[in-house]
mmCIF file of C-alpha atoms in Angstrom:
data_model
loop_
_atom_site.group_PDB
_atom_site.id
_atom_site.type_symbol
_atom_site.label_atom_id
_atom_site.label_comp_id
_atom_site.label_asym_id
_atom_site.label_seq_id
_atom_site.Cartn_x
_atom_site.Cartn_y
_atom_site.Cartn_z
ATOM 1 C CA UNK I 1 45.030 146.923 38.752
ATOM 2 C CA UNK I 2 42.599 144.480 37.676
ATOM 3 C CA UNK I 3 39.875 143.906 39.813
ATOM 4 C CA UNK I 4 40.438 144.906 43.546
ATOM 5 C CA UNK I 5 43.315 142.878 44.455
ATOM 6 C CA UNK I 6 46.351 142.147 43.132
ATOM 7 C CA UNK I 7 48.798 139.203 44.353
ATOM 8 C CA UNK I 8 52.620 139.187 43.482
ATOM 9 C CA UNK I 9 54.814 136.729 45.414
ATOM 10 C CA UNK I 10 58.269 136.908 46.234
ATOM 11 C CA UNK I 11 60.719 134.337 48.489
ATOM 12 C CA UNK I 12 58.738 133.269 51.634
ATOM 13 C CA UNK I 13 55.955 135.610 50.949
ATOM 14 C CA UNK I 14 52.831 137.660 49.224
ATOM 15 C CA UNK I 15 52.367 141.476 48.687
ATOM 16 C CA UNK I 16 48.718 142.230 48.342
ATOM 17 C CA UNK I 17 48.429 145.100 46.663
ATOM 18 C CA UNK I 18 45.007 146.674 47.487
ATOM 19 C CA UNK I 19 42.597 149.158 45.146
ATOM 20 C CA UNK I 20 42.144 152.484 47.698
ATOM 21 C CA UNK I 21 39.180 153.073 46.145
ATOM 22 C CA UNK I 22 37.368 149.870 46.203
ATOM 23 C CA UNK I 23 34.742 149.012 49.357
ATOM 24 C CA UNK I 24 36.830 146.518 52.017
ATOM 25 C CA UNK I 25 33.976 143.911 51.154
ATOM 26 C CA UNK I 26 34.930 143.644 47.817
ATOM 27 C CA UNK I 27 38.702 143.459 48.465
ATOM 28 C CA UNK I 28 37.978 140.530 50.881
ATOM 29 C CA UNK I 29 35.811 138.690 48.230
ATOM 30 C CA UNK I 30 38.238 139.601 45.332
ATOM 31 C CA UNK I 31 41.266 138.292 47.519
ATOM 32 C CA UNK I 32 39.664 134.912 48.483
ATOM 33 C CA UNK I 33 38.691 134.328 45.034
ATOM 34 C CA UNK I 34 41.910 134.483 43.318
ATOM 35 C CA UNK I 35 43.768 132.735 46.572
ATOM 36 C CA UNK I 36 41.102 129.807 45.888
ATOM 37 C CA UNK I 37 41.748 130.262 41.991
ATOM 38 C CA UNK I 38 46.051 129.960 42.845
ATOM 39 C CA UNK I 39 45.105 126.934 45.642
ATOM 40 C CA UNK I 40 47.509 124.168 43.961
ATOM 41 C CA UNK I 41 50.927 126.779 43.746
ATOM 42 C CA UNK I 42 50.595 128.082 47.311
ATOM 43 C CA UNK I 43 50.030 124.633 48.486
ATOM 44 C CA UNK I 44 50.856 124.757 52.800
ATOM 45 C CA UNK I 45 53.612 127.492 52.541
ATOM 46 C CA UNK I 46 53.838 128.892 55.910
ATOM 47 C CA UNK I 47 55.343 133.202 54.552
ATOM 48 C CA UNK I 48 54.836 136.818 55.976
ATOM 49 C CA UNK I 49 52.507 138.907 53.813
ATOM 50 C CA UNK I 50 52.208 142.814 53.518
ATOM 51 C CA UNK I 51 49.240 144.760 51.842
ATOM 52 C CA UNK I 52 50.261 147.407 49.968
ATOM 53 C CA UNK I 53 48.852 150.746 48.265
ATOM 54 C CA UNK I 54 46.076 151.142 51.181
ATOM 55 C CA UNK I 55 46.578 151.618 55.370
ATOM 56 C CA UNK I 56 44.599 149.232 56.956
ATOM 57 C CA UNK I 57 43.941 149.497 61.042
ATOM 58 C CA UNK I 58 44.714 146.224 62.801
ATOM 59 C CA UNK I 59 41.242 145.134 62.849
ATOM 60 C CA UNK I 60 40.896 145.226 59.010
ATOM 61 C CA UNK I 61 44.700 143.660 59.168
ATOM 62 C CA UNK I 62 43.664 140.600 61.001
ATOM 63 C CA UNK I 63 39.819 140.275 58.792
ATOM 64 C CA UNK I 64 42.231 140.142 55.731
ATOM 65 C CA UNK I 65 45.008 137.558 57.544
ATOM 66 C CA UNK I 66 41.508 135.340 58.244
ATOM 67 C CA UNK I 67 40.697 135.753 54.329
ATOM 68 C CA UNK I 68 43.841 134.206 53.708
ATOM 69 C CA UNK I 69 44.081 131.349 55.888
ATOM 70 C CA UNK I 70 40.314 130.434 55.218
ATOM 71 C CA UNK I 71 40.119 130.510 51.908
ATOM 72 C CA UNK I 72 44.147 128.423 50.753
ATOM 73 C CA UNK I 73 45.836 126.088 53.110
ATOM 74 C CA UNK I 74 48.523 128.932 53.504
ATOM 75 C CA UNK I 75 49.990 129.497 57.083
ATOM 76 C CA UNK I 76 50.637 133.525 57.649
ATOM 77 C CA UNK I 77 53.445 133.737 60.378
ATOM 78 C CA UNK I 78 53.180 137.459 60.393
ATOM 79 C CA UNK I 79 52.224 140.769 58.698
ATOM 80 C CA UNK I 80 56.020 141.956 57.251
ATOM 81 C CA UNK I 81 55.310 145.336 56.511
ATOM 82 C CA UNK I 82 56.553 147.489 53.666
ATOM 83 C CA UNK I 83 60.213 147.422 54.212
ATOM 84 C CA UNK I 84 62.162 145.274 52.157
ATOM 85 C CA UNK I 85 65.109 144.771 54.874
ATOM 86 C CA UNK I 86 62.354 143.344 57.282
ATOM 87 C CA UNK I 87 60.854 141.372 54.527
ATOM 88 C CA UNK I 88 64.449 139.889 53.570
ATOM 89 C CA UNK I 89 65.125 139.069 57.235
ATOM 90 C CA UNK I 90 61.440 137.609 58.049
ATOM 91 C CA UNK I 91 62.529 135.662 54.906
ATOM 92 C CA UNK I 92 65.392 134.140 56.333
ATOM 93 C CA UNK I 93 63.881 133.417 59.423
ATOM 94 C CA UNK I 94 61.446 131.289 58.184
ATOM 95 C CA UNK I 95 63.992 129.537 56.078
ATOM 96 C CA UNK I 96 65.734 129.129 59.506
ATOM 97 C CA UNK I 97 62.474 127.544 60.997
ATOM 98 C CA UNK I 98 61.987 125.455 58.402
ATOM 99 C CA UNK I 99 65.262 124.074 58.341
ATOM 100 C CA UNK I 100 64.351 123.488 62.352
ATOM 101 C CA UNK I 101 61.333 121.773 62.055
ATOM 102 C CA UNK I 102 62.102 119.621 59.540
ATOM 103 C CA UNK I 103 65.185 118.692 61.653
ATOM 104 C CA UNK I 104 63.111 118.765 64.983
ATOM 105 C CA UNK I 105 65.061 121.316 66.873
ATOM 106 C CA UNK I 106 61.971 123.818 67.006
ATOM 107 C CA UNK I 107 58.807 123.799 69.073
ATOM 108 C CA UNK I 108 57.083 126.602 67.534
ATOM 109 C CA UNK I 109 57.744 130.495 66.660
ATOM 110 C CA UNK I 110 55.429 132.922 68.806
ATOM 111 C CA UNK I 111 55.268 136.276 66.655
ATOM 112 C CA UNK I 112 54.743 139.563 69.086
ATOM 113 C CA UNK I 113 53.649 142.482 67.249
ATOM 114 C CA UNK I 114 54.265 145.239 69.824
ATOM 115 C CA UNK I 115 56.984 146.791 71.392
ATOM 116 C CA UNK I 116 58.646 145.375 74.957
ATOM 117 C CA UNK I 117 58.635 147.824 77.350
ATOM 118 C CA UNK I 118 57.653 148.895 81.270
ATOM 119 C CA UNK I 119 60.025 146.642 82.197
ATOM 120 C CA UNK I 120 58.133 143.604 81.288
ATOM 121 C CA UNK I 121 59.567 139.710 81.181
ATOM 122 C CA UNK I 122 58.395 137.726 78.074
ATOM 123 C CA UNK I 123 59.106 134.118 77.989
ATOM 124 C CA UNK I 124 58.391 131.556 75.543
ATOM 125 C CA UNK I 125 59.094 128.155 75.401
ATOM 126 C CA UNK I 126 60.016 127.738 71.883
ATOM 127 C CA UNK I 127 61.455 130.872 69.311
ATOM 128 C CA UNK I 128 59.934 134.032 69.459
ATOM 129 C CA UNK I 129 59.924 136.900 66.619
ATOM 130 C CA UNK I 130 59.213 140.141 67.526
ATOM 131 C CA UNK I 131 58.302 143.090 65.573
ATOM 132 C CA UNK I 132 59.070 146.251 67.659
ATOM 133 C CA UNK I 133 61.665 147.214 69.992
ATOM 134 C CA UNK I 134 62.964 145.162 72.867
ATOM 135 C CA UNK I 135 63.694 148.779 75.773
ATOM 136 C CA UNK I 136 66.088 148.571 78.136
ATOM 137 C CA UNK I 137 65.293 147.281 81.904
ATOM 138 C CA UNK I 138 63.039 144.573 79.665
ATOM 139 C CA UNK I 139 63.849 141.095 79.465
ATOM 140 C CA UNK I 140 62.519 138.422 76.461
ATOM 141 C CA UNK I 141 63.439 134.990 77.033
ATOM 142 C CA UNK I 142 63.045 131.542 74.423
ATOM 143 C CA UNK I 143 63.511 128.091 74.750
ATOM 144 C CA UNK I 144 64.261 128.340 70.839
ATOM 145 C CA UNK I 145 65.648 131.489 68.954
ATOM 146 C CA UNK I 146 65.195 135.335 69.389
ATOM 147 C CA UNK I 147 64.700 137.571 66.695
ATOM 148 C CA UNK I 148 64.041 140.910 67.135
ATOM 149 C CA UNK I 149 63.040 143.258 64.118
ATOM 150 C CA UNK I 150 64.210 146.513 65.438
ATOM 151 C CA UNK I 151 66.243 147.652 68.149
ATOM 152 C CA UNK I 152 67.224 145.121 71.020
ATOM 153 C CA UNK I 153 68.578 147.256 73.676
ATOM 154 C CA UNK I 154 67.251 145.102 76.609
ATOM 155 C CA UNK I 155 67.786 141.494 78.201
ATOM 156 C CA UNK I 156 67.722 138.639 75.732
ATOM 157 C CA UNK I 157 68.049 135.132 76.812
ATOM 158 C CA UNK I 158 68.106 131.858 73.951
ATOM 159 C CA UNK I 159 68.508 128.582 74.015
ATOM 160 C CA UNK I 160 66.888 128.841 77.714
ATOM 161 C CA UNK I 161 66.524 124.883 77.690
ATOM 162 C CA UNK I 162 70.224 124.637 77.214
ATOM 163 C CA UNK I 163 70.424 124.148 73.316
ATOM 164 C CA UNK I 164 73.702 125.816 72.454
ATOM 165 C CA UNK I 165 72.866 125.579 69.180
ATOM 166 C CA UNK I 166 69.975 129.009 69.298
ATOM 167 C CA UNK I 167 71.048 132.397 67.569
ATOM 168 C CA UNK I 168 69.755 135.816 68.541
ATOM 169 C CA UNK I 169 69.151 138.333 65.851
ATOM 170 C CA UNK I 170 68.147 142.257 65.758
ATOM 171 C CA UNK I 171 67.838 145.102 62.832
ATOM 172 C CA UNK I 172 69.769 147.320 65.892
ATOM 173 C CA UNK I 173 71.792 145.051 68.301
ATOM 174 C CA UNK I 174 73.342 146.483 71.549
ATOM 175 C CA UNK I 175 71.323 144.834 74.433
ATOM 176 C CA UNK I 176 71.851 145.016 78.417
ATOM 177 C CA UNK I 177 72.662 141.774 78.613
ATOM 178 C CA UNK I 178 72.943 138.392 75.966
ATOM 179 C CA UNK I 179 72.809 134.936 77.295
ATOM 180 C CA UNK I 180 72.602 131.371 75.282
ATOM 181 C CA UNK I 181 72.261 128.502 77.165
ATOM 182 C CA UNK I 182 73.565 129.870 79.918
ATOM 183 C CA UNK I 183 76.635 131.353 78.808
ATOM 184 C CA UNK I 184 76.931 135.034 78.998
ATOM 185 C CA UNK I 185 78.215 137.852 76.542
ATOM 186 C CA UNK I 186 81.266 139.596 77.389
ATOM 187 C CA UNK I 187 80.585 143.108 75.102
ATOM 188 C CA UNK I 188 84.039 145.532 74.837
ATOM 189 C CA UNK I 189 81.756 148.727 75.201
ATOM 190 C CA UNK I 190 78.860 149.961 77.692
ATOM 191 C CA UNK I 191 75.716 149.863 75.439
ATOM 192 C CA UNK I 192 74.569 152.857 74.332
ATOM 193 C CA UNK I 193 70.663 153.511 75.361
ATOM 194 C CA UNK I 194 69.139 155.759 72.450
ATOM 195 C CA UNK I 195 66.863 153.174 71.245
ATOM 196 C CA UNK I 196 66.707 155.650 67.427
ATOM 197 C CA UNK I 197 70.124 156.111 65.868
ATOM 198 C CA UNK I 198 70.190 158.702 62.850
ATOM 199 C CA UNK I 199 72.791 156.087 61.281
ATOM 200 C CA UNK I 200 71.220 153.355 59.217
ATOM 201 C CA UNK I 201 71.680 150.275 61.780
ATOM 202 C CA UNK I 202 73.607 146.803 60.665
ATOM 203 C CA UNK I 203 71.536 144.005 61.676
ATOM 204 C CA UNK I 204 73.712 141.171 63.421
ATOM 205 C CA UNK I 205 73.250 137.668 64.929
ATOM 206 C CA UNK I 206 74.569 136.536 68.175
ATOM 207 C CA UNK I 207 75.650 133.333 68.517
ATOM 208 C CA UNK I 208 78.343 130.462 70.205
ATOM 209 C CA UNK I 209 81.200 129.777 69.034
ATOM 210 C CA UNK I 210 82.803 127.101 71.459
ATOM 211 C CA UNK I 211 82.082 128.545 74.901
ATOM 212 C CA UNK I 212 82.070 132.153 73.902
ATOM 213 C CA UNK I 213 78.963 134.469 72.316
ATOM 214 C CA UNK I 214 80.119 136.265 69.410
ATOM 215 C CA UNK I 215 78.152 138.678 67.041
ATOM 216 C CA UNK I 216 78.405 138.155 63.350
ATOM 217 C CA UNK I 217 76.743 141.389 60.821
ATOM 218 C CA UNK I 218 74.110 140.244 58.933
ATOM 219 C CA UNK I 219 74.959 140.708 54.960
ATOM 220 C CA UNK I 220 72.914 140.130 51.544
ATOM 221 C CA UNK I 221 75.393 136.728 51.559
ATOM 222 C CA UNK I 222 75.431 136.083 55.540
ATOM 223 C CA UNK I 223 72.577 132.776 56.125
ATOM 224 C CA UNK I 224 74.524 131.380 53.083
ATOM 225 C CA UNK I 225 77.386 131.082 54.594
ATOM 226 C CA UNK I 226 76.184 130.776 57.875
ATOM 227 C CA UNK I 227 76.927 127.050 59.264
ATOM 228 C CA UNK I 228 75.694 126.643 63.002
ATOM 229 C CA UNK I 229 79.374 127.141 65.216
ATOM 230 C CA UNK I 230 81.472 127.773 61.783
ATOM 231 C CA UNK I 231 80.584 131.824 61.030
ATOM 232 C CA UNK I 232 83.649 133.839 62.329
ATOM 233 C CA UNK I 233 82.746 136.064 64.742
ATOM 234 C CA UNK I 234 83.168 139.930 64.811
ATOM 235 C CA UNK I 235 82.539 142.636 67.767
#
């Protein structure tokens, strides 16, 4: 690549491809430059970005997150990772909170980077996006909307102010218990507690229909069609 950095762009986000040869100090300098160099197209996006080609600890994770944010007017909402179904999903999400903001239904989105467990209560009072596993006997709870980027297999409560209108989402969906605002879900099976299934999971959205939660599978065509209280519901 040329130089230490390189920046390609995709729907609601930046993969920052990194040299693994070249000193950290450099790739910061190299990465601010050309972010101060592309100022006028990124504008105040708010995306997810992943660095690529090189493992970075945390600490080096959050140095480069600061590089971005100080040196554009871009708003990082969370580190997406290398897979592309997380990236796609993280993608629609924002598109989700955007639509929310600019229609005032949303507070604010609290990202959690770390899995629930040890039977901990989280509770936010607007969305809350969390990459890692929600474990059984755990309970996350939102004013706003729940999304969960891996398995949900735990308590989730949305919509905890009453808005009927909040979804919840998960890459692996088959939680303890489901509430929005207040009303319960009725599953036909006992979930089952492996919280790793060999089988590729379907990501799927809970959500009301009327006075009933229902759980709609999350396709390549799904938040197209999607229509708050008009998606057809499927078990």
């Amino acid at each position: 690549m040329a130089g230490s950095v390189l920046i390609k762009s995709y729907n609601r986000g930046l993969s920052i491809h990194l040299d693994p040869d070249a000193d950290m100090d450099v790739i910061k300098e190299d990465l601010a430059a050309k972010l101060k160099e592309s100022a006028a197209f990124f504008k105040d996006a708010t995306i997810a970005v992943s660095f690529e080609d090189r493992d970075v600890d945390s600490r080096t994770e959050r140095e480069l997150v600061n590089v971005i944010t100080s040196s554009s007017s871009i708003k990082v909402a969370c580190v997406a990772g290398k897979n592309k179904l997380v990236q796609d999903m993280i993608t629609n999400a924002l598109d989700q909170l955007e639509f929310r903001s600019e229609v005032k239904m949303d507070v604010e989105m609290q990202v959690i980077k770390e899995t629930i467990k040890d039977g901990r209560v989280l509770e936010v009072p607007g969305s809350l996006l969390i990459l890692g596993d929600v474990y059984p006997g755990t309970a996350v709870v939102a004013g706003g909307d729940i999304i969960v980027y891996g398995a949900l297999r735990g308590q989730a409560y949305a919509g905890n102010n009453g808005d009927a209108g909040r979804i919840i989402c998960a890459l692996d969906m088959n939680p303890e218990k489901l509430r929005i605002a207040g009303i319960k879900h009725k599953p036909k099976e006992k979930p089952k507690w492996t919280i790793r299934s060999k089988s590729q999971p379907v990501p799927k959205m809970a959500h009301l229909v009327e006075t009933e939660i229902v759980m709609s599978t999350i396709d390549g065509d799904f938040w197209k069609r999607f229509n708050y209280g008009s998606v057809t519901g499927e078990e």
